Every structure is written in structure tokens, then in C-alpha cells.
């Protein structure tokens, strides 16, 4: 069986994890956390980054930082992972979904402004498949309406928009290091990215259970105490050590994935001419990170048949999100503004193909051959 994913592994993780285990600072913000923080702050040119146990935790911290209150509204696409919405629902917000663009599957920036009300607090663009949303338009809308922008860049590490790294554009952002992502910190993990200076000091407090413990360790206070709301958003240094083994060769991992992505694209491109599939679209201002390779077939029935065919050939391909507004909890916590022209339809057409760091060419060719056989 060809799996859908294999977590990235470089071979250096072992020694770093062992070093973290033997250190005097294993609980968090040890030497490997500091290395990762410096790496990301240099790469992103941001005000501050903080490792978190997951991307979900980073989004929850962002919701606290912008002071989301019951009754506030937050605008986002429905075609996303549940954590994007849950982080704000937990603070009492109402989620307002707008439709996606059929080309990138990102939030349709032209529909955002009409969804804004006096209760709107923030816009949450989700960079699907590591391809950037139209951030200039989104930031302009936010500035004119005095709204926060929090980038859900869970899939976006190493991608750029007009030369700027995803995660470095909004007021706040979040990365994911889940085992399905291009880089992992041992199965789970995340990063809160802070681009607005006003959030730096409070973010450290929220992450340390609402205490000023970080200031204490820097010698800024003589004892630490409870000063704000917060929770346990601090990952162990073992997670950071695992991640550091991949950050050292982040460019190599990125290039390897891009080569595989390009292999799929070139091999499957002839199917476009016959009208059988659509392949991913990358806008000219965007550089993507090959987070996933997907194709879109004509309809749900065709997708079901193709997935069955691939499974019969021992190939595990998968579809992706069920739109959140159609989920069981959707009506309770959200509303869809406007018409669902594309969100549901596009979600029912999409298939993601096996792709991971180090995937062999023979494996990719087996996948391509099986897809061609199906359409022939």
C-alpha cells in the first residue's frame, strides 16, 4: 500500500531529541526552542515567534490576544480545518463564512467587505495548500474597517506572497507542525507569529499560564505571579529538538517536495486537455511550498470512483475538508454570508495524492499510471 503521507524525517532528529532529554531544561523554552525561535524570527523578519504544542493552540492564543468577546464576529472561509473556527468560538464569537475562489480554493477577497458588520472583529485568511490568499486586498479591507488579520498559515511555511513569507503579513499568524505538514516537531506542534509589537509582551504571559514567568527568568521581576488569563501553551524542548533537525535543511526539504509536485503536474497535465481534471493554480505573485498535490475531477460521483480505483491499486489518496457550515455544529456557531457557489462544489471534486519528503519516483509513477488507467 502506498500511504498518503509519511512524516518528514532527516536523521538528525534522534541526536537532538536525545540532547534535549539529557538537558537541564526539558520542559520548554530550552536551548532547542531558542534555536527555533531565532531561525523563524530571522526567516520571517517578524516581531516575535513562540512555539506552541499545536497550530490549534497558536490560533487560540491569537483569539485571546485580539480580545475576542461573546457576540463578536470573525470572517473566514468554510473550507478549512475546524481549529480555524473553534479558536474563536471558544471565546464566544460567531463565525461568518464567505465563499471561496474556485481557482485557489482560498477565501474570495471580493466577498469579504459585504460580510462586515459593526460586530466584526477579525478576518482569518487560510492559505490553502500553501498558496497565498490575496493579502494586499485583505489587509486594505482590514485597515479601512479597523479589523485584525490573523493568517491561518498552517500549510504555508516556506511559501511567499509578493516576496513576503506567509505568516509575516497579518497582525498575527499560525503555522502547523503536525505530522501531515512539510515540517513536524514530532507529530504535533505549532508556531504563533507576532507581527504587531503590541501583542509581544502579553503573548508570553498567555503562553505561560497567565503568569509573568518569562520575565522572571530574564531577571525583569524578582518573582513571578498570575497577571492575566492564559493556559499551558508551552511545548517541551523535545518537540523543538525534533523540529530543529528539519529546520537545518528546510530548503532541501522544500526543493524535494517541489520536485515531486512538478513531477505530478507534468505527468498529469495531458488530462487537462481532455477535460478530465483540473490541476492546482498558482497565481503569479505567489511562490508555493508543495504542501499538497491535488486534482479536481468533474463531480462527487467521479471522485468516489477514482478513489475506489486507487484503493484497488493499493494507493491511499484522500479528499479534504467537509465545509464547516455543512457540519453538525455549523448552524449553532456560524452563518454563511452570501451564496455557496463554490465551497461545497469544489470540496466534492478534490482528491489529494500521496506526497512526502523523499517520495520515490517509482511511487509517483505508480500513482500517475493508476490515474491514467482510470481515465482511459
Tab-separated table of C-alpha atoms in Angstrom:
chain	number	residue	atom	x	y	z
A	1	UNK	CA	0.000	0.000	0.000
A	2	UNK	CA	1.288	3.447	-0.938
A	3	UNK	CA	0.382	5.687	2.025
A	4	UNK	CA	-0.947	9.189	1.624
A	5	UNK	CA	1.741	10.685	3.850
A	6	UNK	CA	4.946	9.906	5.682
A	7	UNK	CA	6.065	12.376	8.371
A	8	UNK	CA	9.282	14.186	7.370
A	9	UNK	CA	12.422	12.725	8.874
A	10	UNK	CA	16.010	13.794	8.203
A	11	UNK	CA	18.022	11.548	10.526
A	12	UNK	CA	19.259	14.392	12.735
A	13	UNK	CA	16.177	14.417	14.948
A	14	UNK	CA	17.453	11.485	17.031
A	15	UNK	CA	20.576	13.155	18.375
A	16	UNK	CA	18.829	16.454	19.070
A	17	UNK	CA	15.939	14.809	20.891
A	18	UNK	CA	18.415	12.830	22.990
A	19	UNK	CA	20.354	16.006	23.785
A	20	UNK	CA	17.130	17.708	24.877
A	21	UNK	CA	16.221	14.740	27.072
A	22	UNK	CA	19.588	14.946	28.824
A	23	UNK	CA	19.473	18.699	29.294
A	24	UNK	CA	18.525	20.561	32.444
A	25	UNK	CA	15.733	22.386	30.604
A	26	UNK	CA	13.375	19.805	29.153
A	27	UNK	CA	10.001	21.368	29.987
A	28	UNK	CA	10.083	24.140	27.401
A	29	UNK	CA	11.930	27.197	26.090
A	30	UNK	CA	15.235	25.376	26.383
A	31	UNK	CA	18.172	25.559	24.007
A	32	UNK	CA	16.359	24.000	21.042
A	33	UNK	CA	13.310	26.212	21.471
A	34	UNK	CA	15.618	29.224	21.407
A	35	UNK	CA	17.305	27.969	18.228
A	36	UNK	CA	13.952	27.505	16.525
A	37	UNK	CA	12.730	30.924	17.662
A	38	UNK	CA	15.848	32.625	16.275
A	39	UNK	CA	15.521	30.731	12.978
A	40	UNK	CA	11.912	31.752	12.441
A	41	UNK	CA	12.375	35.360	13.548
A	42	UNK	CA	15.226	35.705	11.039
A	43	UNK	CA	13.315	33.967	8.257
A	44	UNK	CA	10.101	35.908	8.808
A	45	UNK	CA	11.540	39.260	9.946
A	46	UNK	CA	8.716	39.389	12.479
A	47	UNK	CA	8.498	40.910	15.952
A	48	UNK	CA	8.313	37.611	17.817
A	49	UNK	CA	7.549	33.917	17.423
A	50	UNK	CA	6.516	31.420	20.079
A	51	UNK	CA	6.432	27.659	19.651
A	52	UNK	CA	3.165	26.067	20.760
A	53	UNK	CA	2.032	22.457	21.261
A	54	UNK	CA	-0.095	22.714	18.088
A	55	UNK	CA	-1.361	25.171	15.491
A	56	UNK	CA	-4.715	24.960	17.260
A	57	UNK	CA	-3.088	26.396	20.394
A	58	UNK	CA	-1.463	29.188	18.369
A	59	UNK	CA	-4.856	30.186	16.942
A	60	UNK	CA	-6.426	30.072	20.398
A	61	UNK	CA	-3.701	32.403	21.665
A	62	UNK	CA	-4.376	34.759	18.761
A	63	UNK	CA	-8.071	34.890	19.658
A	64	UNK	CA	-7.193	35.820	23.243
A	65	UNK	CA	-4.658	38.422	22.122
A	66	UNK	CA	-7.145	40.337	19.967
A	67	UNK	CA	-9.611	40.134	22.879
A	68	UNK	CA	-12.441	38.309	21.113
A	69	UNK	CA	-15.618	38.659	23.179
A	70	UNK	CA	-19.029	36.951	23.086
A	71	UNK	CA	-21.037	38.443	20.242
A	72	UNK	CA	-18.046	39.381	18.115
A	73	UNK	CA	-17.938	38.121	14.524
A	74	UNK	CA	-14.975	36.661	12.690
A	75	UNK	CA	-14.862	36.212	8.913
A	76	UNK	CA	-13.205	33.160	7.335
A	77	UNK	CA	-13.747	30.541	4.635
A	78	UNK	CA	-15.834	27.472	5.417
A	79	UNK	CA	-13.358	25.291	3.519
A	80	UNK	CA	-10.847	24.912	6.337
A	81	UNK	CA	-9.979	22.760	9.341
A	82	UNK	CA	-12.226	23.011	12.383
A	83	UNK	CA	-9.486	24.627	14.531
A	84	UNK	CA	-9.695	27.794	12.430
A	85	UNK	CA	-13.239	28.314	13.683
A	86	UNK	CA	-13.011	26.674	17.110
A	87	UNK	CA	-10.304	29.040	18.331
A	88	UNK	CA	-12.768	31.928	18.096
A	89	UNK	CA	-15.928	30.008	19.005
A	90	UNK	CA	-14.243	29.191	22.324
A	91	UNK	CA	-14.145	32.941	23.038
A	92	UNK	CA	-17.854	33.316	22.211
A	93	UNK	CA	-17.537	34.632	18.668
A	94	UNK	CA	-19.940	33.979	15.811
A	95	UNK	CA	-18.207	32.664	12.698
A	96	UNK	CA	-19.178	34.294	9.401
A	97	UNK	CA	-18.243	32.199	6.389
A	98	UNK	CA	-17.856	33.565	2.886
A	99	UNK	CA	-17.369	31.648	-0.338
A	100	UNK	CA	-14.008	30.580	-1.765
A	101	UNK	CA	-12.375	31.248	-5.102
A	102	UNK	CA	-12.632	28.233	-7.438
A	103	UNK	CA	-9.067	28.703	-8.714
A	104	UNK	CA	-7.058	28.657	-5.447
A	105	UNK	CA	-9.770	27.442	-3.014
A	106	UNK	CA	-8.822	30.410	-0.819
A	107	UNK	CA	-11.270	32.905	0.646
A	108	UNK	CA	-12.749	35.146	-2.067
A	109	UNK	CA	-11.381	38.542	-1.099
A	110	UNK	CA	-14.062	40.302	-3.158
A	111	UNK	CA	-16.785	38.949	-0.843
A	112	UNK	CA	-15.261	39.904	2.497
A	113	UNK	CA	-16.311	43.547	2.735
A	114	UNK	CA	-20.005	42.789	2.239
A	115	UNK	CA	-19.862	40.392	5.203
A	116	UNK	CA	-18.525	43.020	7.627
A	117	UNK	CA	-20.882	44.319	10.327
A	118	UNK	CA	-20.465	46.517	13.394
A	119	UNK	CA	-19.641	43.329	15.340
A	120	UNK	CA	-16.829	42.127	13.070
A	121	UNK	CA	-13.527	41.730	14.917
A	122	UNK	CA	-11.168	39.975	12.516
A	123	UNK	CA	-10.581	38.358	9.148
A	124	UNK	CA	-8.930	34.931	9.044
A	125	UNK	CA	-7.451	34.140	5.613
A	126	UNK	CA	-6.481	30.465	5.217
A	127	UNK	CA	-3.629	29.842	2.774
A	128	UNK	CA	-4.901	26.605	1.283
A	129	UNK	CA	-2.236	24.139	0.082
A	130	UNK	CA	0.429	26.728	0.895
A	131	UNK	CA	-0.829	29.100	-1.828
A	132	UNK	CA	-1.306	32.653	-0.620
A	133	UNK	CA	-4.615	34.451	-0.333
A	134	UNK	CA	-4.842	37.880	-1.982
A	135	UNK	CA	-3.301	39.571	1.039
A	136	UNK	CA	-2.989	43.121	-0.274
A	137	UNK	CA	-6.755	43.345	-0.724
A	138	UNK	CA	-7.441	41.685	2.627
A	139	UNK	CA	-5.058	43.968	4.531
A	140	UNK	CA	-6.579	47.017	2.817
A	141	UNK	CA	-10.098	45.975	3.812
A	142	UNK	CA	-8.959	45.344	7.380
A	143	UNK	CA	-7.222	48.715	7.632
A	144	UNK	CA	-10.267	50.621	6.375
A	145	UNK	CA	-12.577	48.837	8.831
A	146	UNK	CA	-10.105	48.692	11.726
A	147	UNK	CA	-10.082	44.888	11.840
A	148	UNK	CA	-7.387	42.409	12.796
A	149	UNK	CA	-5.997	39.925	10.285
A	150	UNK	CA	-4.837	36.554	11.563
A	151	UNK	CA	-3.253	34.354	8.903
A	152	UNK	CA	-4.028	30.675	9.208
A	153	UNK	CA	-0.782	29.656	7.541
A	154	UNK	CA	-0.907	26.106	8.907
A	155	UNK	CA	0.081	24.835	5.459
A	156	UNK	CA	2.122	27.851	4.420
A	157	UNK	CA	5.671	27.608	5.815
A	158	UNK	CA	8.241	28.488	3.089
A	159	UNK	CA	5.571	29.955	0.789
A	160	UNK	CA	5.531	33.640	-0.181
A	161	UNK	CA	3.192	36.351	-1.427
A	162	UNK	CA	4.873	39.070	-3.471
A	163	UNK	CA	8.171	38.060	-1.903
A	164	UNK	CA	6.884	38.088	1.691
A	165	UNK	CA	6.717	34.856	3.706
A	166	UNK	CA	3.223	33.684	4.547
A	167	UNK	CA	2.652	34.394	8.207
A	168	UNK	CA	4.546	37.677	8.105
A	169	UNK	CA	1.752	39.836	6.677
A	170	UNK	CA	-1.200	39.824	9.091
A	171	UNK	CA	-1.152	41.156	12.646
A	172	UNK	CA	-0.785	37.572	13.873
A	173	UNK	CA	-0.350	34.180	12.213
A	174	UNK	CA	-0.053	30.477	12.946
A	175	UNK	CA	1.980	27.603	11.486
A	176	UNK	CA	1.343	23.898	11.972
A	177	UNK	CA	3.962	21.213	12.529
A	178	UNK	CA	1.512	18.330	12.512
A	179	UNK	CA	2.866	15.100	11.036
A	180	UNK	CA	0.989	15.804	7.775
A	181	UNK	CA	2.784	19.122	7.252
A	182	UNK	CA	6.046	19.788	5.414
A	183	UNK	CA	7.880	20.087	8.743
A	184	UNK	CA	6.946	18.471	12.045
A	185	UNK	CA	8.009	18.731	15.666
A	186	UNK	CA	7.318	15.100	16.388
A	187	UNK	CA	3.742	14.551	15.258
A	188	UNK	CA	2.171	17.742	16.630
A	189	UNK	CA	3.336	21.315	17.102
A	190	UNK	CA	2.675	24.881	16.076
A	191	UNK	CA	4.011	28.412	15.986
A	192	UNK	CA	2.426	31.729	16.896
A	193	UNK	CA	3.824	34.533	14.731
A	194	UNK	CA	3.531	38.085	16.029
A	195	UNK	CA	3.918	40.940	13.546
A	196	UNK	CA	2.376	43.667	15.692
A	197	UNK	CA	4.531	44.876	18.604
A	198	UNK	CA	1.512	45.465	20.860
A	199	UNK	CA	0.973	41.718	21.302
A	200	UNK	CA	4.507	40.598	22.197
A	201	UNK	CA	4.545	41.012	25.983
A	202	UNK	CA	1.045	39.660	26.556
A	203	UNK	CA	1.621	36.653	24.288
A	204	UNK	CA	4.427	35.453	26.566
A	205	UNK	CA	2.146	35.775	29.590
A	206	UNK	CA	-0.781	33.939	27.991
A	207	UNK	CA	1.547	31.141	26.883
A	208	UNK	CA	2.889	30.727	30.444
A	209	UNK	CA	-0.496	30.045	32.090
A	210	UNK	CA	-1.178	33.758	32.567
A	211	UNK	CA	1.986	34.375	34.570
A	212	UNK	CA	4.991	36.645	34.009
A	213	UNK	CA	7.320	33.652	34.331
A	214	UNK	CA	9.284	34.524	31.179
A	215	UNK	CA	10.073	37.947	32.601
A	216	UNK	CA	11.219	36.288	35.829
A	217	UNK	CA	13.702	34.048	34.002
A	218	UNK	CA	15.072	37.103	32.183
A	219	UNK	CA	15.594	38.844	35.527
A	220	UNK	CA	12.975	41.514	34.844
A	221	UNK	CA	10.966	40.715	38.011
A	222	UNK	CA	12.100	39.207	41.323
A	223	UNK	CA	9.258	36.659	41.393
A	224	UNK	CA	6.561	35.619	39.011
A	225	UNK	CA	2.825	35.607	39.645
A	226	UNK	CA	-0.584	35.331	37.991
A	227	UNK	CA	-1.188	38.520	35.972
A	228	UNK	CA	-3.591	37.622	33.134
A	229	UNK	CA	-5.637	34.832	31.585
A	230	UNK	CA	-3.667	32.064	29.962
A	231	UNK	CA	-3.139	28.360	29.614
A	232	UNK	CA	-0.413	25.777	29.075
A	233	UNK	CA	0.640	26.759	25.543
A	234	UNK	CA	4.308	25.871	26.043
A	235	UNK	CA	5.678	22.774	24.230
A	236	UNK	CA	8.509	20.685	25.645
A	237	UNK	CA	12.023	21.257	24.364
A	238	UNK	CA	11.930	17.713	22.967
A	239	UNK	CA	9.401	18.886	20.388
A	240	UNK	CA	11.648	21.817	19.491
A	241	UNK	CA	14.647	19.484	19.201
A	242	UNK	CA	12.791	17.279	16.731
A	243	UNK	CA	11.815	20.331	14.684
A	244	UNK	CA	15.360	21.693	14.727
A	245	UNK	CA	16.531	18.571	12.923
A	246	UNK	CA	14.371	19.679	9.993
A	247	UNK	CA	14.877	23.433	10.097
A	248	UNK	CA	18.591	22.848	9.468
A	249	UNK	CA	17.745	21.542	5.988
A	250	UNK	CA	14.438	23.365	5.444
A	251	UNK	CA	15.400	24.478	1.937
A	252	UNK	CA	16.393	20.943	0.942
A	253	UNK	CA	13.057	19.587	2.133
A	254	UNK	CA	11.239	22.347	0.281
A	255	UNK	CA	13.063	21.672	-3.002
A	256	UNK	CA	12.478	17.937	-2.725
A	257	UNK	CA	8.732	18.455	-2.333
A	258	UNK	CA	8.614	20.963	-5.184
A	259	UNK	CA	10.303	18.465	-7.497
A	260	UNK	CA	7.672	15.868	-6.636
A	261	UNK	CA	4.874	18.398	-7.095
A	262	UNK	CA	6.238	19.361	-10.512
A	263	UNK	CA	6.550	15.680	-11.451
A	264	UNK	CA	2.846	15.128	-10.780
A	265	UNK	CA	1.872	18.302	-12.609
A	266	UNK	CA	3.839	17.473	-15.775
A	267	UNK	CA	2.721	13.843	-15.820
A	268	UNK	CA	-0.982	14.627	-15.330
A	269	UNK	CA	-1.158	17.753	-17.478
A	270	UNK	CA	-2.367	15.867	-20.589
A	271	UNK	CA	-5.598	15.042	-18.718
A	272	UNK	CA	-6.439	18.757	-18.669
A	273	UNK	CA	-6.718	18.819	-22.477
A	274	UNK	CA	-9.303	16.072	-22.390
A	275	UNK	CA	-11.356	17.942	-19.783
A	276	UNK	CA	-10.990	15.142	-17.269
A	277	UNK	CA	-9.311	17.035	-14.429
A	278	UNK	CA	-8.245	20.436	-13.156
A	279	UNK	CA	-4.815	20.810	-11.584
A	280	UNK	CA	-3.681	23.344	-8.939
A	281	UNK	CA	-3.477	27.003	-9.928
A	282	UNK	CA	-0.633	29.165	-8.616
A	283	UNK	CA	-1.156	32.956	-9.036
A	284	UNK	CA	1.811	34.844	-10.484
A	285	UNK	CA	2.512	36.731	-7.239
A	286	UNK	CA	2.718	33.503	-5.221
A	287	UNK	CA	5.506	31.025	-4.586
A	288	UNK	CA	4.141	27.837	-3.049
A	289	UNK	CA	5.758	25.158	-0.903
A	290	UNK	CA	4.330	21.992	-2.485
A	291	UNK	CA	2.381	21.261	0.667
A	292	UNK	CA	-0.010	19.072	-1.280
A	293	UNK	CA	-0.749	17.999	-4.820
A	294	UNK	CA	-4.415	17.729	-5.616
A	295	UNK	CA	-6.539	17.317	-8.694
A	296	UNK	CA	-10.205	18.108	-9.188
A	297	UNK	CA	-12.490	15.793	-11.132
A	298	UNK	CA	-15.912	16.579	-12.555
A	299	UNK	CA	-18.120	15.728	-9.587
A	300	UNK	CA	-18.536	13.730	-6.379
A	301	UNK	CA	-19.504	10.550	-8.227
A	302	UNK	CA	-16.340	10.666	-10.336
A	303	UNK	CA	-14.231	11.332	-7.239
A	304	UNK	CA	-15.716	8.350	-5.413
A	305	UNK	CA	-14.966	6.116	-8.387
A	306	UNK	CA	-11.384	7.341	-8.710
A	307	UNK	CA	-10.680	6.937	-5.002
A	308	UNK	CA	-12.034	3.385	-5.191
A	309	UNK	CA	-9.856	2.664	-8.220
A	310	UNK	CA	-6.744	3.965	-6.476
A	311	UNK	CA	-7.511	1.905	-3.376
A	312	UNK	CA	-7.862	-1.211	-5.534
A	313	UNK	CA	-4.362	-0.403	-6.796
A	314	UNK	CA	-3.062	-0.134	-3.212
A	315	UNK	CA	-2.785	3.653	-3.374
A	316	UNK	CA	-4.161	5.653	-0.459
A	317	UNK	CA	-5.383	9.014	-1.787
A	318	UNK	CA	-7.826	11.170	0.187
A	319	UNK	CA	-10.250	14.045	-0.148
A	320	UNK	CA	-10.096	17.001	2.241
A	321	UNK	CA	-12.355	19.223	4.357
A	322	UNK	CA	-16.095	18.870	4.632
A	323	UNK	CA	-17.174	22.548	4.603
A	324	UNK	CA	-17.710	23.693	8.172
A	325	UNK	CA	-21.052	25.369	7.522
A	326	UNK	CA	-22.464	21.973	6.481
A	327	UNK	CA	-21.136	20.188	9.582
A	328	UNK	CA	-23.304	19.279	12.579
A	329	UNK	CA	-22.048	22.226	14.651
A	330	UNK	CA	-22.146	24.657	11.729
A	331	UNK	CA	-25.633	26.141	12.271
A	332	UNK	CA	-25.008	26.562	16.001
A	333	UNK	CA	-21.774	28.526	15.790
A	334	UNK	CA	-21.774	30.132	12.350
A	335	UNK	CA	-23.617	31.573	9.407
A	336	UNK	CA	-22.758	31.639	5.719
A	337	UNK	CA	-22.869	35.114	4.207
A	338	UNK	CA	-23.948	35.168	0.586
A	339	UNK	CA	-24.245	32.167	-1.710
A	340	UNK	CA	-22.258	28.955	-1.539
A	341	UNK	CA	-21.363	28.889	-5.221
A	342	UNK	CA	-18.050	27.079	-4.913
A	343	UNK	CA	-17.269	25.936	-1.362
A	344	UNK	CA	-19.315	22.742	-1.385
A	345	UNK	CA	-18.983	22.018	-5.084
A	346	UNK	CA	-15.187	22.316	-5.134
A	347	UNK	CA	-14.809	20.335	-1.907
A	348	UNK	CA	-16.636	17.399	-3.529
A	349	UNK	CA	-14.323	17.325	-6.552
A	350	UNK	CA	-10.917	17.345	-4.866
A	351	UNK	CA	-8.510	14.425	-4.382
A	352	UNK	CA	-5.093	14.731	-2.702
A	353	UNK	CA	-2.330	12.472	-3.959
A	354	UNK	CA	0.470	10.812	-1.947
A	355	UNK	CA	3.296	13.278	-1.348
A	356	UNK	CA	6.066	13.433	1.239
A	357	UNK	CA	9.701	14.392	1.653
A	358	UNK	CA	11.766	11.721	-0.080
A	359	UNK	CA	8.938	10.056	-2.015
A	360	UNK	CA	10.493	7.814	-4.652
A	361	UNK	CA	9.967	8.433	-8.360
A	362	UNK	CA	8.721	4.875	-8.825
A	363	UNK	CA	5.970	5.534	-6.282
A	364	UNK	CA	4.882	8.731	-8.029
A	365	UNK	CA	4.851	6.925	-11.361
A	366	UNK	CA	2.615	4.191	-9.940
A	367	UNK	CA	0.158	6.863	-8.837
A	368	UNK	CA	0.238	8.562	-12.237
A	369	UNK	CA	-0.196	5.258	-14.078
A	370	UNK	CA	-3.193	4.332	-11.955
A	371	UNK	CA	-4.864	7.694	-12.596
A	372	UNK	CA	-4.242	7.463	-16.350
A	373	UNK	CA	-5.605	3.922	-16.377
A	374	UNK	CA	-8.795	5.131	-14.693
A	375	UNK	CA	-9.473	7.849	-17.249
A	376	UNK	CA	-8.561	5.641	-20.212
